[in-house]
Amino acid sequence: MTTGRYRIEMPPSDSGYIDRVILTEYPHPVASAWHRVQAARGDEERIVATHACVEILLRTMAAYLLTDYLRGPADERADDILHEFGRPALGDWRDLVLALARAIRQRASPRPFIPEGVEWLVGDDDGAGADAILELIQLRNRHVHGPRLLSGDKTEAARARIMRLRGLLYSARWLAGYRLARVVEQTPARDRSVSGSVCLLVGHAD
């Protein structure tokens, strides 16, 4: 599968393994969105589920990157997007993610918290991830605003979108190394330490 500078070699026999990795090791929002793609019935539902999964991926990356961005100096482009961020479309989420990643990459310090993600997005102007996300957004826009597909064409469109999205997620394997967590309980001790428990938000749960 090739598009621009984005290339992933993914034999069909690997798709089951890739799906298991995404469903068990990726951050919960992304894993659950991919599960909904897998569980969708009918071509239209599958197509819509791929669009939703792309948005969840962008939102998750924005959460990671915004936290990192706020550790460093302000960037005019990123701040302008944040100031105007109202009811964002998919393209707006992509613009935000890329602006945050560029600001993080260009600053002198502190170093990026997720360097793999920054390079995946903007390592060479627009990186592999940025290209692939743009392609999926363009497919979504054609589906929503373009002519209605016939049944056979819609079946192929659904299959192609799932294949492209699987390739995109597989290329973002760095996501599995950065886990979301929720503090469930914490208790301060006399020695100024803290004990408690956290819930790791990883993978899809039925």
mmCIF file of C-alpha atoms in Angstrom:
data_model
loop_
_atom_site.group_PDB
_atom_site.id
_atom_site.type_symbol
_atom_site.label_atom_id
_atom_site.label_comp_id
_atom_site.label_asym_id
_atom_site.label_seq_id
_atom_site.Cartn_x
_atom_site.Cartn_y
_atom_site.Cartn_z
ATOM 1 C CA MET A 1 0.000 0.000 0.000
ATOM 2 C CA THR A 2 1.530 3.320 -1.066
ATOM 3 C CA THR A 3 0.499 6.957 -0.867
ATOM 4 C CA GLY A 4 3.021 9.762 -1.234
ATOM 5 C CA ARG A 5 5.932 9.141 1.130
ATOM 6 C CA TYR A 6 3.792 6.802 3.235
ATOM 7 C CA ARG A 7 4.426 3.137 2.645
ATOM 8 C CA ILE A 8 3.556 0.068 4.707
ATOM 9 C CA GLU A 9 4.202 -3.511 3.688
ATOM 10 C CA MET A 10 1.375 -5.490 5.200
ATOM 11 C CA PRO A 11 0.631 -8.993 3.871
ATOM 12 C CA PRO A 12 -2.999 -10.024 4.348
ATOM 13 C CA SER A 13 -1.905 -12.829 6.668
ATOM 14 C CA ASP A 14 -0.694 -10.213 9.158
ATOM 15 C CA SER A 15 -4.049 -8.488 9.588
ATOM 16 C CA GLY A 16 -5.198 -10.714 12.472
ATOM 17 C CA TYR A 17 -1.990 -10.104 14.396
ATOM 18 C CA ILE A 18 -2.182 -6.361 13.788
ATOM 19 C CA ASP A 19 -5.793 -6.268 14.969
ATOM 20 C CA ARG A 20 -4.876 -8.071 18.196
ATOM 21 C CA VAL A 21 -2.049 -5.627 18.889
ATOM 22 C CA ILE A 22 -4.334 -2.629 18.383
ATOM 23 C CA LEU A 23 -7.151 -4.128 20.466
ATOM 24 C CA THR A 24 -4.957 -5.174 23.401
ATOM 25 C CA GLU A 25 -2.027 -2.729 23.540
ATOM 26 C CA TYR A 26 -3.174 0.630 22.193
ATOM 27 C CA PRO A 27 -4.708 3.407 24.339
ATOM 28 C CA HIS A 28 -8.292 2.559 25.221
ATOM 29 C CA PRO A 29 -9.993 5.240 23.076
ATOM 30 C CA VAL A 30 -8.164 4.081 19.936
ATOM 31 C CA ALA A 31 -8.545 0.379 20.702
ATOM 32 C CA SER A 32 -12.273 0.777 21.308
ATOM 33 C CA ALA A 33 -12.738 2.792 18.123
ATOM 34 C CA TRP A 34 -10.962 0.054 16.154
ATOM 35 C CA HIS A 35 -13.171 -2.552 17.826
ATOM 36 C CA ARG A 36 -16.217 -0.653 16.563
ATOM 37 C CA VAL A 37 -14.777 -0.792 13.051
ATOM 38 C CA GLN A 38 -14.379 -4.551 13.393
ATOM 39 C CA ALA A 39 -17.872 -4.996 14.859
ATOM 40 C CA ALA A 40 -19.670 -2.825 12.291
ATOM 41 C CA ARG A 41 -22.254 -4.543 10.118
ATOM 42 C CA GLY A 42 -22.918 -3.363 6.612
ATOM 43 C CA ASP A 43 -20.732 -1.290 4.333
ATOM 44 C CA GLU A 44 -22.097 2.115 5.342
ATOM 45 C CA GLU A 45 -21.634 1.362 9.034
ATOM 46 C CA ARG A 46 -18.074 0.197 8.397
ATOM 47 C CA ILE A 47 -17.236 3.351 6.460
ATOM 48 C CA VAL A 48 -18.699 5.616 9.151
ATOM 49 C CA ALA A 49 -16.815 3.659 11.829
ATOM 50 C CA THR A 50 -13.505 4.265 10.032
ATOM 51 C CA HIS A 51 -14.223 7.995 9.979
ATOM 52 C CA ALA A 52 -14.944 7.932 13.726
ATOM 53 C CA CYS A 53 -11.758 5.966 14.400
ATOM 54 C CA VAL A 54 -9.645 8.565 12.581
ATOM 55 C CA GLU A 55 -11.220 11.304 14.701
ATOM 56 C CA ILE A 56 -10.590 9.367 17.929
ATOM 57 C CA LEU A 57 -6.977 8.822 16.881
ATOM 58 C CA LEU A 58 -6.529 12.558 16.270
ATOM 59 C CA ARG A 59 -8.222 13.488 19.543
ATOM 60 C CA THR A 60 -6.013 11.068 21.472
ATOM 61 C CA MET A 61 -2.854 12.413 19.865
ATOM 62 C CA ALA A 62 -4.009 15.978 20.525
ATOM 63 C CA ALA A 63 -4.404 15.161 24.224
ATOM 64 C CA TYR A 64 -0.873 13.766 24.392
ATOM 65 C CA LEU A 65 0.688 16.589 22.390
ATOM 66 C CA LEU A 66 -1.156 19.450 24.077
ATOM 67 C CA THR A 67 0.092 18.294 27.473
ATOM 68 C CA ASP A 68 3.637 18.240 26.106
ATOM 69 C CA TYR A 69 3.243 21.571 24.292
ATOM 70 C CA LEU A 70 2.183 23.348 27.486
ATOM 71 C CA ARG A 71 5.509 22.372 29.076
ATOM 72 C CA GLY A 72 7.384 24.663 26.679
ATOM 73 C CA PRO A 73 7.280 28.110 25.110
ATOM 74 C CA ALA A 74 4.230 29.387 23.245
ATOM 75 C CA ASP A 75 4.010 28.971 19.472
ATOM 76 C CA GLU A 76 2.013 31.506 17.450
ATOM 77 C CA ARG A 77 0.522 29.003 14.984
ATOM 78 C CA ALA A 78 -0.477 26.497 17.668
ATOM 79 C CA ASP A 79 -1.938 29.216 19.885
ATOM 80 C CA ASP A 80 -3.958 30.674 16.993
ATOM 81 C CA ILE A 81 -5.515 27.275 16.273
ATOM 82 C CA LEU A 82 -6.267 26.678 19.941
ATOM 83 C CA HIS A 83 -7.851 30.120 20.260
ATOM 84 C CA GLU A 84 -10.179 29.476 17.292
ATOM 85 C CA PHE A 85 -10.952 25.862 18.194
ATOM 86 C CA GLY A 86 -14.739 25.721 18.425
ATOM 87 C CA ARG A 87 -16.590 22.923 16.648
ATOM 88 C CA PRO A 88 -13.688 21.236 14.883
ATOM 89 C CA ALA A 89 -13.961 19.071 11.785
ATOM 90 C CA LEU A 90 -11.488 16.269 11.061
ATOM 91 C CA GLY A 91 -9.235 18.648 9.162
ATOM 92 C CA ASP A 92 -9.178 21.015 12.138
ATOM 93 C CA TRP A 93 -8.055 18.200 14.437
ATOM 94 C CA ARG A 94 -5.292 17.323 11.990
ATOM 95 C CA ASP A 95 -4.174 20.967 11.784
ATOM 96 C CA LEU A 96 -4.026 21.173 15.577
ATOM 97 C CA VAL A 97 -2.071 17.948 15.952
ATOM 98 C CA LEU A 98 0.468 18.994 13.303
ATOM 99 C CA ALA A 99 0.867 22.497 14.749
ATOM 100 C CA LEU A 100 1.489 21.104 18.234
ATOM 101 C CA ALA A 101 3.947 18.521 16.913
ATOM 102 C CA ARG A 102 5.887 21.144 14.926
ATOM 103 C CA ALA A 103 6.070 23.469 17.921
ATOM 104 C CA ILE A 104 7.342 20.658 20.127
ATOM 105 C CA ARG A 105 9.907 19.549 17.527
ATOM 106 C CA GLN A 106 11.257 23.055 16.917
ATOM 107 C CA ARG A 107 11.687 24.189 20.532
ATOM 108 C CA ALA A 108 15.082 24.049 22.167
ATOM 109 C CA SER A 109 13.764 22.547 25.409
ATOM 110 C CA PRO A 110 12.260 20.629 27.002
ATOM 111 C CA ARG A 111 12.753 17.588 24.805
ATOM 112 C CA PRO A 112 9.615 15.943 23.378
ATOM 113 C CA PHE A 113 7.822 13.577 25.728
ATOM 114 C CA ILE A 114 6.802 11.373 22.783
ATOM 115 C CA PRO A 115 9.594 11.850 20.224
ATOM 116 C CA GLU A 116 8.422 8.895 18.105
ATOM 117 C CA GLY A 117 5.002 10.459 17.690
ATOM 118 C CA VAL A 118 6.408 13.865 16.792
ATOM 119 C CA GLU A 119 8.688 12.374 14.133
ATOM 120 C CA TRP A 120 5.844 10.187 12.804
ATOM 121 C CA LEU A 121 3.782 13.331 12.264
ATOM 122 C CA VAL A 122 6.276 16.008 11.207
ATOM 123 C CA GLY A 123 9.663 14.333 10.903
ATOM 124 C CA ASP A 124 10.138 15.508 7.309
ATOM 125 C CA ASP A 125 7.797 18.482 6.886
ATOM 126 C CA ASP A 126 4.729 16.249 6.978
ATOM 127 C CA GLY A 127 5.688 12.752 8.108
ATOM 128 C CA ALA A 128 4.220 9.363 7.283
ATOM 129 C CA GLY A 129 1.375 9.741 9.743
ATOM 130 C CA ALA A 130 0.345 13.191 8.496
ATOM 131 C CA ASP A 131 0.131 11.970 4.890
ATOM 132 C CA ALA A 132 -1.928 8.905 5.738
ATOM 133 C CA ILE A 133 -4.330 10.821 7.984
ATOM 134 C CA LEU A 134 -4.873 13.424 5.261
ATOM 135 C CA GLU A 135 -5.722 10.710 2.755
ATOM 136 C CA LEU A 136 -8.336 9.198 5.064
ATOM 137 C CA ILE A 137 -9.839 12.639 5.729
ATOM 138 C CA GLN A 138 -10.100 13.241 1.984
ATOM 139 C CA LEU A 139 -11.831 9.883 1.539
ATOM 140 C CA ARG A 140 -14.263 10.814 4.303
ATOM 141 C CA ASN A 141 -15.040 14.162 2.670
ATOM 142 C CA ARG A 142 -15.681 12.534 -0.703
ATOM 143 C CA HIS A 143 -17.994 10.026 0.946
ATOM 144 C CA VAL A 144 -19.978 12.719 2.773
ATOM 145 C CA HIS A 145 -20.080 15.373 0.056
ATOM 146 C CA GLY A 146 -19.610 13.378 -3.154
ATOM 147 C CA PRO A 147 -21.988 11.243 -5.201
ATOM 148 C CA ARG A 148 -23.599 8.257 -3.530
ATOM 149 C CA LEU A 149 -21.778 4.972 -4.134
ATOM 150 C CA LEU A 150 -23.455 1.944 -5.668
ATOM 151 C CA SER A 151 -23.602 -1.219 -3.584
ATOM 152 C CA GLY A 152 -20.588 -2.936 -5.129
ATOM 153 C CA ASP A 153 -18.518 0.247 -5.048
ATOM 154 C CA LYS A 154 -19.450 0.831 -1.403
ATOM 155 C CA THR A 155 -18.301 -2.674 -0.475
ATOM 156 C CA GLU A 156 -14.922 -2.003 -2.053
ATOM 157 C CA ALA A 157 -14.747 1.455 -0.446
ATOM 158 C CA ALA A 158 -15.375 -0.031 2.993
ATOM 159 C CA ARG A 159 -12.742 -2.727 2.470
ATOM 160 C CA ALA A 160 -10.174 -0.200 1.219
ATOM 161 C CA ARG A 161 -10.768 2.214 4.091
ATOM 162 C CA ILE A 162 -10.384 -0.496 6.705
ATOM 163 C CA MET A 163 -7.164 -1.666 5.053
ATOM 164 C CA ARG A 164 -5.757 1.872 4.946
ATOM 165 C CA LEU A 165 -6.779 2.596 8.530
ATOM 166 C CA ARG A 166 -5.244 -0.664 9.739
ATOM 167 C CA GLY A 167 -2.014 0.312 8.002
ATOM 168 C CA LEU A 168 -2.093 3.767 9.570
ATOM 169 C CA LEU A 169 -2.643 2.403 13.070
ATOM 170 C CA TYR A 170 0.060 -0.229 12.605
ATOM 171 C CA SER A 171 2.529 2.483 11.565
ATOM 172 C CA ALA A 172 1.732 4.258 14.858
ATOM 173 C CA ARG A 173 2.910 1.368 17.038
ATOM 174 C CA TRP A 174 4.602 3.912 19.310
ATOM 175 C CA LEU A 175 1.119 4.503 20.753
ATOM 176 C CA ALA A 176 1.374 1.186 22.603
ATOM 177 C CA GLY A 177 4.275 2.563 24.642
ATOM 178 C CA TYR A 178 2.365 5.501 26.098
ATOM 179 C CA ARG A 179 -0.504 4.406 28.308
ATOM 180 C CA LEU A 180 -3.348 6.504 29.592
ATOM 181 C CA ALA A 181 -4.153 6.053 33.269
ATOM 182 C CA ARG A 182 -6.718 7.228 35.793
ATOM 183 C CA VAL A 183 -5.925 7.694 39.482
ATOM 184 C CA VAL A 184 -8.461 5.596 41.383
ATOM 185 C CA GLU A 185 -7.236 6.227 44.904
ATOM 186 C CA GLN A 186 -4.358 8.052 46.571
ATOM 187 C CA THR A 187 -3.426 8.496 50.208
ATOM 188 C CA PRO A 188 -0.611 10.755 51.472
ATOM 189 C CA ALA A 189 1.729 9.293 54.084
ATOM 190 C CA ARG A 190 3.660 10.946 56.926
ATOM 191 C CA ASP A 191 6.928 10.594 55.034
ATOM 192 C CA ARG A 192 5.422 12.708 52.210
ATOM 193 C CA SER A 193 5.087 9.749 49.898
ATOM 194 C CA VAL A 194 1.777 8.794 48.320
ATOM 195 C CA SER A 195 0.218 5.369 48.020
ATOM 196 C CA GLY A 196 -2.823 4.342 46.042
ATOM 197 C CA SER A 197 -3.925 2.711 42.827
ATOM 198 C CA VAL A 198 -4.321 3.619 39.182
ATOM 199 C CA CYS A 199 -6.396 2.176 36.363
ATOM 200 C CA LEU A 200 -4.528 1.737 33.073
ATOM 201 C CA LEU A 201 -6.764 2.641 30.125
ATOM 202 C CA VAL A 202 -5.299 0.187 27.658
ATOM 203 C CA GLY A 203 -6.959 -1.940 25.018
ATOM 204 C CA HIS A 204 -10.588 -2.672 24.335
ATOM 205 C CA ALA A 205 -12.786 -4.080 27.084
ATOM 206 C CA ASP A 206 -16.156 -5.694 26.359
#
